[in-house]
Short mmCIF file of C-alpha atoms and ligand atoms in Angstrom, two decimals:
data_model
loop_
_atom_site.label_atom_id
_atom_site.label_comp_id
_atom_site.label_asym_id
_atom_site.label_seq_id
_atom_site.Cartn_x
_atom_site.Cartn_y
_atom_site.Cartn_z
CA UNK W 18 16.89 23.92 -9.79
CA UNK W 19 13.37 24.41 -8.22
CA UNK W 20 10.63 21.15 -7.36
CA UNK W 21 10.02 18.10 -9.45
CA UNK W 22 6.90 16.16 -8.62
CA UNK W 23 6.44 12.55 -9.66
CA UNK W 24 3.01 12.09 -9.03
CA UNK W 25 0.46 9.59 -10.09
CA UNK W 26 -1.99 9.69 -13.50
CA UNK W 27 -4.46 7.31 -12.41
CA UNK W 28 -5.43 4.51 -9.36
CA UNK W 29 -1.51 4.13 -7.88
CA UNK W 30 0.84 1.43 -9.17
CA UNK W 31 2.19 3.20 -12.34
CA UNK W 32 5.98 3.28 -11.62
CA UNK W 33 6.36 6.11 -9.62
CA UNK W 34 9.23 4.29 -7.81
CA UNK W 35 11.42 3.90 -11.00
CA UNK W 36 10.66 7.64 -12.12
CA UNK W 37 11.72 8.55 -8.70
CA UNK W 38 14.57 6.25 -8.78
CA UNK W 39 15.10 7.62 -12.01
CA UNK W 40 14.98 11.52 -10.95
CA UNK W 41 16.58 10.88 -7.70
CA UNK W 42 20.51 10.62 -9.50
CA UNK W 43 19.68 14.42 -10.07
CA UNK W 44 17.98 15.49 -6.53
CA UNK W 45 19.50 16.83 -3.80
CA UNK W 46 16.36 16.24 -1.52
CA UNK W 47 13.72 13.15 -1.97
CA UNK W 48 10.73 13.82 -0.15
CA UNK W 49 7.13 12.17 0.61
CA UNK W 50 4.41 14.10 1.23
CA UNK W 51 1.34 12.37 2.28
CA UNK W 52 0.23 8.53 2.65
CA UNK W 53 2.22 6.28 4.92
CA UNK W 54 3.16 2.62 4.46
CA UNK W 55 -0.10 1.84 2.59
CA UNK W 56 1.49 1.51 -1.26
CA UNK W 57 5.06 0.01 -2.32
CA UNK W 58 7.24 1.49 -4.65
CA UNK W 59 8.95 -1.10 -6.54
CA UNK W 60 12.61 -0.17 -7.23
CA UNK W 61 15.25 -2.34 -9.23
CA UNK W 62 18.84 -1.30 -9.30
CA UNK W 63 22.29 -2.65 -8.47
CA UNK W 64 21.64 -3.90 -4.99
CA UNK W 65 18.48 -5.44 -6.51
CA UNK W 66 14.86 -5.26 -6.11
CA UNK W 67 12.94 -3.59 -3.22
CA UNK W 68 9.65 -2.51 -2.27
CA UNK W 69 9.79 0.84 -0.62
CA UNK W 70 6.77 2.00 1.72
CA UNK W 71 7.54 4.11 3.94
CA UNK W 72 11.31 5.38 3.29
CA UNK W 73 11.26 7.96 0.26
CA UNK W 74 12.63 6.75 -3.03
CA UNK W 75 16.03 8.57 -2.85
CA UNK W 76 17.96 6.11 -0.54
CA UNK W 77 20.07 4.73 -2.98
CA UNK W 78 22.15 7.59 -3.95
CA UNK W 79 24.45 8.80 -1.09
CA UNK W 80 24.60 12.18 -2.37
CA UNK W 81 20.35 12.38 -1.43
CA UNK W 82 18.75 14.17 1.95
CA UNK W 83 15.27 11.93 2.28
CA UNK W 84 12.51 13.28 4.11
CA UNK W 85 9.66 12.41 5.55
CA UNK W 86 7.24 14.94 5.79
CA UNK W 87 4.53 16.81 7.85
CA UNK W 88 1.91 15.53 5.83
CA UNK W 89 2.67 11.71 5.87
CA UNK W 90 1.54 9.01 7.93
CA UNK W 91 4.59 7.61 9.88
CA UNK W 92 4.12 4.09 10.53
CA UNK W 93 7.11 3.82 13.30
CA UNK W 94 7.45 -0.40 12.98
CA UNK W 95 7.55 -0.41 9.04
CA UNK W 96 10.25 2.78 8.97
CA UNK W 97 12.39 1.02 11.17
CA UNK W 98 12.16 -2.43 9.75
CA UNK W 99 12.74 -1.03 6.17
CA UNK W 100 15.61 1.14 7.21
CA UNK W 101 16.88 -2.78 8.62
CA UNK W 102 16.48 -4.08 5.04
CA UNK W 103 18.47 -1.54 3.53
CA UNK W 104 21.48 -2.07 6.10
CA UNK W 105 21.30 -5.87 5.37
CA UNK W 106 21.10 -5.55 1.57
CA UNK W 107 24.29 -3.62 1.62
CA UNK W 108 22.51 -0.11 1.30
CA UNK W 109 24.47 1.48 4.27
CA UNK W 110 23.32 4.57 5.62
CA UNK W 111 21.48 6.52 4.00
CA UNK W 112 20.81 10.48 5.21
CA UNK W 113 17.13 9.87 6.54
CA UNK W 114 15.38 13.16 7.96
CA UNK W 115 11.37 12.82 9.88
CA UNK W 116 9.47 16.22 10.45
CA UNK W 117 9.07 16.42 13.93
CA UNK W 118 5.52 17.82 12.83
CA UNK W 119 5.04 14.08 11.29
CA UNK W 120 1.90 12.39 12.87
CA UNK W 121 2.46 8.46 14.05
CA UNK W 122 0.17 5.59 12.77
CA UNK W 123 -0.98 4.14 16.24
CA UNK W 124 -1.36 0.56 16.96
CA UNK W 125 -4.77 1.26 17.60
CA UNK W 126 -4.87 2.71 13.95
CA UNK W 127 -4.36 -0.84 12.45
CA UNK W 128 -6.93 -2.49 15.00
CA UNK W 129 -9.52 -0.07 14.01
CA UNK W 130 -8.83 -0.50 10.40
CA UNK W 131 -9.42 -4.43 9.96
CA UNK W 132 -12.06 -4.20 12.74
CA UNK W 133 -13.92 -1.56 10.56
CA UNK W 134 -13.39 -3.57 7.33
CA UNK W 135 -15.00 -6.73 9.25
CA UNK W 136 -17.56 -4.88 10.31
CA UNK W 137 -18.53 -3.59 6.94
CA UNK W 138 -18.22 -7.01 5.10
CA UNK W 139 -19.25 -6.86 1.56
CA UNK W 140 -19.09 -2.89 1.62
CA UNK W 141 -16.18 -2.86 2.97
CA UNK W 142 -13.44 -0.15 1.10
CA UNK W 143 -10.23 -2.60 0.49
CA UNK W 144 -8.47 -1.02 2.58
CA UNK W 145 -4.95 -2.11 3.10
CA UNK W 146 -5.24 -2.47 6.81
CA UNK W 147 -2.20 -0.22 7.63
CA UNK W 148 -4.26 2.37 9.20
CA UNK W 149 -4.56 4.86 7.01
CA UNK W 150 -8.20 6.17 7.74
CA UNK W 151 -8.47 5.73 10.85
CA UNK W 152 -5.19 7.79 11.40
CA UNK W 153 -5.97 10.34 8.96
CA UNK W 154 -9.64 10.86 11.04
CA UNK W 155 -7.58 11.58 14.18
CA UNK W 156 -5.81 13.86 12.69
CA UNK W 157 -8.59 16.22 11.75
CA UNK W 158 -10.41 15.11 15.38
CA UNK W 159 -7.38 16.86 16.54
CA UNK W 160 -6.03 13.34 18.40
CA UNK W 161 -3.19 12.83 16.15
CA UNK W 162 0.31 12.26 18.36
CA UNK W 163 2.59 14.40 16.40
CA UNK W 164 6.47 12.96 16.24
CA UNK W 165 7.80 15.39 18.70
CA UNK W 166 5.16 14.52 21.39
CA UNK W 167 6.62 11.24 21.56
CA UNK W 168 10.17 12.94 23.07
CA UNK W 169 7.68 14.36 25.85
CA UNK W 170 6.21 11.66 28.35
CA UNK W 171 3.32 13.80 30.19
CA UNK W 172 2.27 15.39 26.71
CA UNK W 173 2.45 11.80 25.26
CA UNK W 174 0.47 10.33 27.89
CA UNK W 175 -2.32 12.56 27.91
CA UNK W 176 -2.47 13.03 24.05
CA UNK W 177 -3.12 9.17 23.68
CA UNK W 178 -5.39 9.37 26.93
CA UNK W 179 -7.19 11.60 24.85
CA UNK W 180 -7.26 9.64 22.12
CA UNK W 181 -8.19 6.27 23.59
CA UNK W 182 -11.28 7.52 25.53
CA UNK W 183 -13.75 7.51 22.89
CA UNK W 184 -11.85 4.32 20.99
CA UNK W 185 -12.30 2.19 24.39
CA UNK W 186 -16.13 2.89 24.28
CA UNK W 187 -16.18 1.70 20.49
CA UNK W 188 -14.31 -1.19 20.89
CA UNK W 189 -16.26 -2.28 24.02
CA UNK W 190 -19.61 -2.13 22.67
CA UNK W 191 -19.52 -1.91 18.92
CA UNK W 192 -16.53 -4.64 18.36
CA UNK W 193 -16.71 -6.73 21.38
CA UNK W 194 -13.16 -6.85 21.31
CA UNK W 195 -10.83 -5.77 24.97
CA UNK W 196 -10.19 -2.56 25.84
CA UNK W 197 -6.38 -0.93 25.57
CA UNK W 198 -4.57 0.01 27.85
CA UNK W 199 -2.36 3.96 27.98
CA UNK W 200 0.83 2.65 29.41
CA UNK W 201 1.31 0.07 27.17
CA UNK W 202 0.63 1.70 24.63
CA UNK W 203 3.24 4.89 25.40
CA UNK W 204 6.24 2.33 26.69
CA UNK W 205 5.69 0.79 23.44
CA UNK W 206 6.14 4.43 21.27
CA UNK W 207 8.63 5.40 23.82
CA UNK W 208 11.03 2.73 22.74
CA UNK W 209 10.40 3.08 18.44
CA UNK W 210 10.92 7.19 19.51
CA UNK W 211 14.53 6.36 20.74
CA UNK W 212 15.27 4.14 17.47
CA UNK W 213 14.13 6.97 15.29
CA UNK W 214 15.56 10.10 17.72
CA UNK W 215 18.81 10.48 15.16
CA UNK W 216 16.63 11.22 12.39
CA UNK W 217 14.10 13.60 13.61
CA UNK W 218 14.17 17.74 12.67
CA UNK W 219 12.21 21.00 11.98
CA UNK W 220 12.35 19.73 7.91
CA UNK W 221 10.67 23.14 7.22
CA UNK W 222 13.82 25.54 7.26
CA UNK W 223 16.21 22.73 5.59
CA UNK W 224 13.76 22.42 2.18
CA UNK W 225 12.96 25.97 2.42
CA UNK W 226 17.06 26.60 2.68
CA UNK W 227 17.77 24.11 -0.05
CA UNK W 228 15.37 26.01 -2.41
CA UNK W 229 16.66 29.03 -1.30
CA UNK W 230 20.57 27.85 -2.19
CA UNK W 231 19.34 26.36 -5.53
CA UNK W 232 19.73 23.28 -5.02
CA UNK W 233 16.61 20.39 -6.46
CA UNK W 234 14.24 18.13 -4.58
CA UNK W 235 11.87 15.51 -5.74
CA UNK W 236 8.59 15.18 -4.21
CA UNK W 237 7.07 11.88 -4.39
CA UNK W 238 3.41 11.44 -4.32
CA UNK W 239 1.56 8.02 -3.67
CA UNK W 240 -1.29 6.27 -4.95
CA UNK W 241 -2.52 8.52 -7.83
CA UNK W 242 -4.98 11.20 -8.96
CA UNK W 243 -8.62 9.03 -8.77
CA UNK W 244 -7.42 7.71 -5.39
CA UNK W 245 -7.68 11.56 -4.26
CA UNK W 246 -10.18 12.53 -1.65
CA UNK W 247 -11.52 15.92 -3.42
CA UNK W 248 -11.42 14.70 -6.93
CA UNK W 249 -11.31 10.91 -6.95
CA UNK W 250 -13.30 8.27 -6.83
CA UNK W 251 -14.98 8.67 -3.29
CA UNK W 252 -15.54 7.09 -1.30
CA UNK W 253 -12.62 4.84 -2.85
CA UNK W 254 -10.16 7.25 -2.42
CA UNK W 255 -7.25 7.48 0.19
CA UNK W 256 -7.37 9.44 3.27
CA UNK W 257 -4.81 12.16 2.10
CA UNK W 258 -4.59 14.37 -1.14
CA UNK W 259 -2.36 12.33 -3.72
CA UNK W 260 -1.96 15.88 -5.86
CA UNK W 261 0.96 17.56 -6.65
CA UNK W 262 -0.23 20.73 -5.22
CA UNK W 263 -0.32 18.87 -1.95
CA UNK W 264 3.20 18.42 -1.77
CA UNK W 265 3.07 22.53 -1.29
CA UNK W 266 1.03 21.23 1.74
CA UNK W 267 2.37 17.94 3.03
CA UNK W 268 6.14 18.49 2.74
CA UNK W 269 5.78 22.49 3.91
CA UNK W 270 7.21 24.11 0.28
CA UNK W 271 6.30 27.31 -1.14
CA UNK W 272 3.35 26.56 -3.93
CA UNK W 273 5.26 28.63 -6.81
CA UNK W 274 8.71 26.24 -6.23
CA UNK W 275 6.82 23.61 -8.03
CA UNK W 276 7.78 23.80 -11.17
CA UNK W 277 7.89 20.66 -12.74
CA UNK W 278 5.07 17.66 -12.41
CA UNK W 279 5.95 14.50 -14.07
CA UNK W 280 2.40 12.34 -14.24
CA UNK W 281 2.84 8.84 -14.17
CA UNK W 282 0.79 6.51 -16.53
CA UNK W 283 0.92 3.02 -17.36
CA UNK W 284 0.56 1.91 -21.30
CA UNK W 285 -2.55 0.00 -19.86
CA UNK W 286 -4.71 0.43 -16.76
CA UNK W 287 -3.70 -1.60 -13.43
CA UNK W 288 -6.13 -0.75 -10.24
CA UNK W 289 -5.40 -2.63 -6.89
CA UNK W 290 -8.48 -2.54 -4.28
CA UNK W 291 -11.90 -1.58 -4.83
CA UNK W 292 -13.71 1.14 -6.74
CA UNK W 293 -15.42 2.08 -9.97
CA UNK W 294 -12.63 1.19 -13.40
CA UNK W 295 -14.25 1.17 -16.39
CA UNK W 296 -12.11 -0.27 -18.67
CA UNK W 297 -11.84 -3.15 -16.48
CA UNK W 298 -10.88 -6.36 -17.85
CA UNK W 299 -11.94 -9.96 -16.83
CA UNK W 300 -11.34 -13.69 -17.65
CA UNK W 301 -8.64 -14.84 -19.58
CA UNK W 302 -7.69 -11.83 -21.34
CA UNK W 303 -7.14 -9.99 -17.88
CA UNK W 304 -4.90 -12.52 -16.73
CA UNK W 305 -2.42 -12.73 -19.41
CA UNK W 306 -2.53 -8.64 -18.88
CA UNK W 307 -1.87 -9.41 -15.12
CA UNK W 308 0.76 -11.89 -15.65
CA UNK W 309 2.76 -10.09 -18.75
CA UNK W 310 2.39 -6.85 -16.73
CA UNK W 311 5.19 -4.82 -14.57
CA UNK W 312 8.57 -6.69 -13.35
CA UNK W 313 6.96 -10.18 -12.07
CA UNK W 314 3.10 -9.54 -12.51
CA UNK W 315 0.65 -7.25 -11.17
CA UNK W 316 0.00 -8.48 -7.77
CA UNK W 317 0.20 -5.32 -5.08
CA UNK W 318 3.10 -4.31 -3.83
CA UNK W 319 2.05 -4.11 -0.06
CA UNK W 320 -1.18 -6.75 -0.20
CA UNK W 321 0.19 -9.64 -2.67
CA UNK W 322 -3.35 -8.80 -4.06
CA UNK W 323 -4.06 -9.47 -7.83
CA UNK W 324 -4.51 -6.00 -9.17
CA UNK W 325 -7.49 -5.43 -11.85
CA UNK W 326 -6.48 -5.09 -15.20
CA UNK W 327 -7.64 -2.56 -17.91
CA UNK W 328 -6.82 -1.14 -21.24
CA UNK W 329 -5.49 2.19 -21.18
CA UNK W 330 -8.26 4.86 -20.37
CA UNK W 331 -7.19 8.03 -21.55
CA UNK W 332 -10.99 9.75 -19.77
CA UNK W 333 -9.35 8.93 -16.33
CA UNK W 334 -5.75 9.87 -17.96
CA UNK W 335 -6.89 13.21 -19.31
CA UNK W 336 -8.32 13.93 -15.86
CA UNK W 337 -5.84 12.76 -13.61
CA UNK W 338 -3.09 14.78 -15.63
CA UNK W 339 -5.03 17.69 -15.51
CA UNK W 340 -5.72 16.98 -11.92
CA UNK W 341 -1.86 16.53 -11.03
CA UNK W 342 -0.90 20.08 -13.22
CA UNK W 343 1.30 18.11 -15.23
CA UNK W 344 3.81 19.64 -17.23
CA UNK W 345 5.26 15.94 -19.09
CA UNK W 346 4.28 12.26 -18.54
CA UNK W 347 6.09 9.43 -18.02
CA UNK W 348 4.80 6.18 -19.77
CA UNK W 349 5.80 3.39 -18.46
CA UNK W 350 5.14 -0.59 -19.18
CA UNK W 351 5.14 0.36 -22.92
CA UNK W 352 7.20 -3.71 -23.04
CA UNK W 353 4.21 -5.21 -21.71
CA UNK W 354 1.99 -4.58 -24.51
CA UNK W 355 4.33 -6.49 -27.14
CA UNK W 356 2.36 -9.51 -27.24
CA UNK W 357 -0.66 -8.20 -28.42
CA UNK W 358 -1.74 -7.92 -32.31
CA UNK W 359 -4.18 -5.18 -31.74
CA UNK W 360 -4.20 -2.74 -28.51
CA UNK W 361 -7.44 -0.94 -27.62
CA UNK W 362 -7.42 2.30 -25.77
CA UNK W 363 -10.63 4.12 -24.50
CA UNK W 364 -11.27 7.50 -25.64
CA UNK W 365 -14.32 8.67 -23.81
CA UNK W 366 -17.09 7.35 -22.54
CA UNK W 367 -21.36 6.60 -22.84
CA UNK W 368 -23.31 7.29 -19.71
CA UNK W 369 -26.84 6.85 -20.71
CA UNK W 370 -26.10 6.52 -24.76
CA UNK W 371 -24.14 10.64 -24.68
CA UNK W 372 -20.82 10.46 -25.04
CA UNK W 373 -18.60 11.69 -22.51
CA UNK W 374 -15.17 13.04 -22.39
CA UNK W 375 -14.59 14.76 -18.67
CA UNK W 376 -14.14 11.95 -16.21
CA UNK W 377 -17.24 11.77 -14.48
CA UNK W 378 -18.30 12.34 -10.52
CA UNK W 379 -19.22 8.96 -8.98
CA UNK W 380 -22.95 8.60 -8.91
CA UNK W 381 -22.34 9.15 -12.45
CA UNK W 382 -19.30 7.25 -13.84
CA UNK W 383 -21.19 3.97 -12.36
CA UNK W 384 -23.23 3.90 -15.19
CA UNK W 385 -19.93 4.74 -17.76
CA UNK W 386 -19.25 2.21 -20.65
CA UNK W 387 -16.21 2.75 -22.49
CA UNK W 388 -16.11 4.05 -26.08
CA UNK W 389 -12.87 2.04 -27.67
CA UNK W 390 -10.45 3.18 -30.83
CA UNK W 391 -8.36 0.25 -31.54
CA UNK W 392 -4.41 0.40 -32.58
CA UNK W 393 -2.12 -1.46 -34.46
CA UNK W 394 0.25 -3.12 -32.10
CA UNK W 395 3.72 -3.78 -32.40
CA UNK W 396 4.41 -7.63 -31.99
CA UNK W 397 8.02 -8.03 -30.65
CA UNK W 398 10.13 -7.49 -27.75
CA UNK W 399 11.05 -3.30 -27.34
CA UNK W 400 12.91 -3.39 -24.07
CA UNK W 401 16.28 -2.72 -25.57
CA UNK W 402 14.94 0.44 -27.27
CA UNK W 403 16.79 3.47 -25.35
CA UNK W 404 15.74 6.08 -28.58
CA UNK W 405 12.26 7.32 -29.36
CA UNK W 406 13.15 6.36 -32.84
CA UNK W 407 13.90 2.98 -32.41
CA UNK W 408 10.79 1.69 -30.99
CA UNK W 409 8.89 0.26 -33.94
CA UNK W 410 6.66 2.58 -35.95
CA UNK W 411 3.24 1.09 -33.81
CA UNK W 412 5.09 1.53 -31.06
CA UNK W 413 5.61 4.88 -31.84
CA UNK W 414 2.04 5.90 -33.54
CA UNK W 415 0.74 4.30 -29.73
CA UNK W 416 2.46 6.67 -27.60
CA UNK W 417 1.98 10.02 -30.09
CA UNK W 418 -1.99 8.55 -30.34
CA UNK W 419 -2.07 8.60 -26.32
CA UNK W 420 0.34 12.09 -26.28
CA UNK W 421 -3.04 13.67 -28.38
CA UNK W 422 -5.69 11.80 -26.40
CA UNK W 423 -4.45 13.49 -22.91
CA UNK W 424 -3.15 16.79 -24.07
CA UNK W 425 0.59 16.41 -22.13
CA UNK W 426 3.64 16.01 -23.98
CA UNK W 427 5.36 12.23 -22.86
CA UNK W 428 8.55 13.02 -22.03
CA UNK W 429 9.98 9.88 -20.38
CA UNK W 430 8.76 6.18 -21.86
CA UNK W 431 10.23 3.51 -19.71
CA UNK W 432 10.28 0.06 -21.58
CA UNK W 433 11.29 -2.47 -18.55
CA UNK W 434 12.08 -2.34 -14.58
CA UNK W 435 15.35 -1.52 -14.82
CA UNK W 436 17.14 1.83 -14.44
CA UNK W 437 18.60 2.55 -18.06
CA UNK W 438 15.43 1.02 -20.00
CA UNK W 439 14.12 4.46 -20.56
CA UNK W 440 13.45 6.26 -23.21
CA UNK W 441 14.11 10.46 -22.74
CA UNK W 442 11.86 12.09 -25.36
CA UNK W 443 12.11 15.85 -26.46
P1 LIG R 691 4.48 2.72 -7.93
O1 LIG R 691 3.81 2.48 -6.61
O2 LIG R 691 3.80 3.78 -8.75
O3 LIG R 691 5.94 2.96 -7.79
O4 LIG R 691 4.33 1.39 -8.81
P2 LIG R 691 4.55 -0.12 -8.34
O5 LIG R 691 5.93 -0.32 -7.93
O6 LIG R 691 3.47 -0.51 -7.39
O7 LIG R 691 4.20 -0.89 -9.70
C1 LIG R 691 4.88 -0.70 -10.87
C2 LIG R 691 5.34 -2.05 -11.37
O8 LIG R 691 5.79 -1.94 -12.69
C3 LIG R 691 6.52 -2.62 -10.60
O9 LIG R 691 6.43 -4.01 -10.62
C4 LIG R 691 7.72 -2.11 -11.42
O10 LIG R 691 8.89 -2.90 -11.23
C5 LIG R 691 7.18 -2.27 -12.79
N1 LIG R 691 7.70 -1.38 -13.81
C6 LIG R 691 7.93 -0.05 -13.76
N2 LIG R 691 8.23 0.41 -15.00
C7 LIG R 691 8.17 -0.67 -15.84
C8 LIG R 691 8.31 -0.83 -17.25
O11 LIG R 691 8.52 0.10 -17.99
N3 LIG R 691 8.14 -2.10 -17.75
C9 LIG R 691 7.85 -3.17 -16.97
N4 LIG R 691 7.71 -4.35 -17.55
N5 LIG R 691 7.69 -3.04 -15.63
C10 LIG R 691 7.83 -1.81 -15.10
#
């Protein structure tokens, strides 16, 4: 049955969870490959609505193995209290697995993170405070604490030793702030490690087993294709690679057993945090975007923060499905866009008065105005459309128009929050 990524088109937000959710009835594995607890994955089914960080988006369906792999960011306190959610809402159980090779987000993580962003003020990168960067930097200073260290006290002790030297010194005399302490920190870890111990395993041999019997996992990538490090928007990207081909990487798969990438794209543009959007909306018309948009508004899913609002942008589309390999697209939020008369999408860009088609390297795309074609829209309420063919014709001439624009067939259109309002397409 091989790999099937659902990956992200554009800035994160674009309702990965649902086509997840979606995929997941089908998987045998769900797994997350990079990012930790920094972006929510909104998810609406029978035991009702839930915003996912740091569990993958397969928990809902017994049948599902969910992992959490080597290349993620394992915030220990938001794991455990979302795996407490579940229980409560009636979700019982479900078959969790953490990569021993996982690398913990450290208290110190989220103290270095809002420290950092005070520090930078107005430049600061909107970061979500949950530690991402600062994690992400120890792990390539070679000061990560890797799951399985926490299961060995001396090798825990001196690994956050290690780690704390340099972080003391910084927080003395650049912050002002008190110094931390090793023991505290290690009893603390020592008692999340025991909470988690039931759940922790080599992942590597059980994907690379479940390939080898046939049977089909989901990878699920966060945040999308501009927030990634190599080919994003730096230096308002994330901290990890947010591509498909990094789930090769992250969750420890064999690069050829990907063989499906589903890019995510919204029917408009929604960005949440900071960073260059050109087709960025404001006043009035951004609002009723913002307030018509997704299942209650498009306020972020871990922050509460209003996300910016755009048209659709099929420049950044283009590139981030090229960027993601995808082989089909899922468009979702098509419902939103039933109020409007007249939908504009942006087909390319003017930097300097040329027109531009190839999404554009930073110092460049700051100076990107959008070029717009404007469609007919379709005026009424489409969320009980489960048929290509019974969307209205706008409705349809809208999604074949983008289909063109970014070169990937759409597969999947989802038309509301909900499970079954999706359209299957060819
Ligand atoms: P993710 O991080 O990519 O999973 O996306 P988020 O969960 O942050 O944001 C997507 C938002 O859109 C959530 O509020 C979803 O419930 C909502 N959503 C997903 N698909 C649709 C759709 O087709 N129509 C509407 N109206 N909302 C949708």
């Amino acid at each position: 049955m091989g790999v099937t990524a659902v990956v992200g088109a554009n800035w994160g937000d674009e309702g990965k969870g649902k086509i997840t959710d979606v995929l997941a009835a089908e998987a045998d594995y769900v797994v997350r490959y990079q990012g930790g607890s920094n972006a929510g994955h909104t998810i609406i089914n029978e035991y009702g609505k839930f915003a996912l960080h740091m569990i993958p988006s397969g928990v809902f369906y017994p049948g599902v193995t969910n992992v959490i792999g080597p290349g993620t960011a394992l915030n220990l306190n938001d794991f455990l209290q979302e795996r407490e959610e579940l229980h409560l809402r009636g979700v019982s159980d479900p078959n969790l697995k953490i990569s021993d090779r996982a690398q913990v987000v450290m208290p110190y993580h989220l103290l270095f993170d809002a420290l950092e962003e005070e520090r930078l003020g107005d430049r600061r990168f909107g970061s979500t405070k949950k530690g991402i960067a600062p994690f992400y930097a120890d792990k390539f200073l070679k000061l990560g604490i890797q799951v399985a260290d926490l299961y060995a006290e001396k090798r825990l002790t001196q690994r956050v030793e290690a780690a704390l030297t340099a972080k003391n010194v910084l927080l003395q005399h650049l912050y002002g702030k008190p110094t931390i302490a090793v023991d505290e920190v290690v009893a603390a870890l020592q008692r999340d490690a025991e909470q988690i111990k039931p759940y922790v395993c080599d992942t590597t041999p059980l994907l690379h087993d479940a390939i080898d019997r046939g049977q089909h996992l989901v990878v699920e990538g966060q945040l999308g294709a501009l927030r990634d490090p190599d080919h994003g928007i730096y230096p308002h990207s994330t901290s990890s690679s947010t591509l498909a081909g990094y789930a090769s990487v992250g969750a420890g798969l064999p690069p050829y057993a990907i063989d499906r990438v589903v890019a995510v794209t919204k029917a408009y543009s929604s960005c949440a945090g900071e960073g260059l959007f050109v087709t960025e909306l404001h006043g009035e018309e951004a609002a009723e975007l913002r307030e018509r948009g997704g299942d209650a508004g498009e306020y972020g899913v871990t922050t509460g923060r209003p996300r910016r609002m755009g048209w659709f942008d099929a420049v950044a589309t283009r590139y981030g499905c090229r960027l993601q390999g995808a082989t089909e697209v899922a468009l979702t939020n098509l419902d939103v866009l039933g109020y409007r008369k007249e939908i504009p999408i942006c087909t390319a860009y003017k930097v300097d008065g040329v027109t531009v088609r190839e999404f554009p390297v930073t110092a460049v795309l700051e100076r990107a105005k959008p070029v717009w074609e404007t469609l007919p829209g379709w005026s009424c309420d489409i969320s009980r459309a489960r048929r290509f063919e019974e969307l209205p014709t706008e409705a349809q001439e809208y999604v074949l128009y983008i289909e063109r624009q970014i070169g990937v067939p759409i597969r999947m259109i989802s038309v509301g929050p909900m499970r079954e309002q999706l359209i299957h397409r060819g």
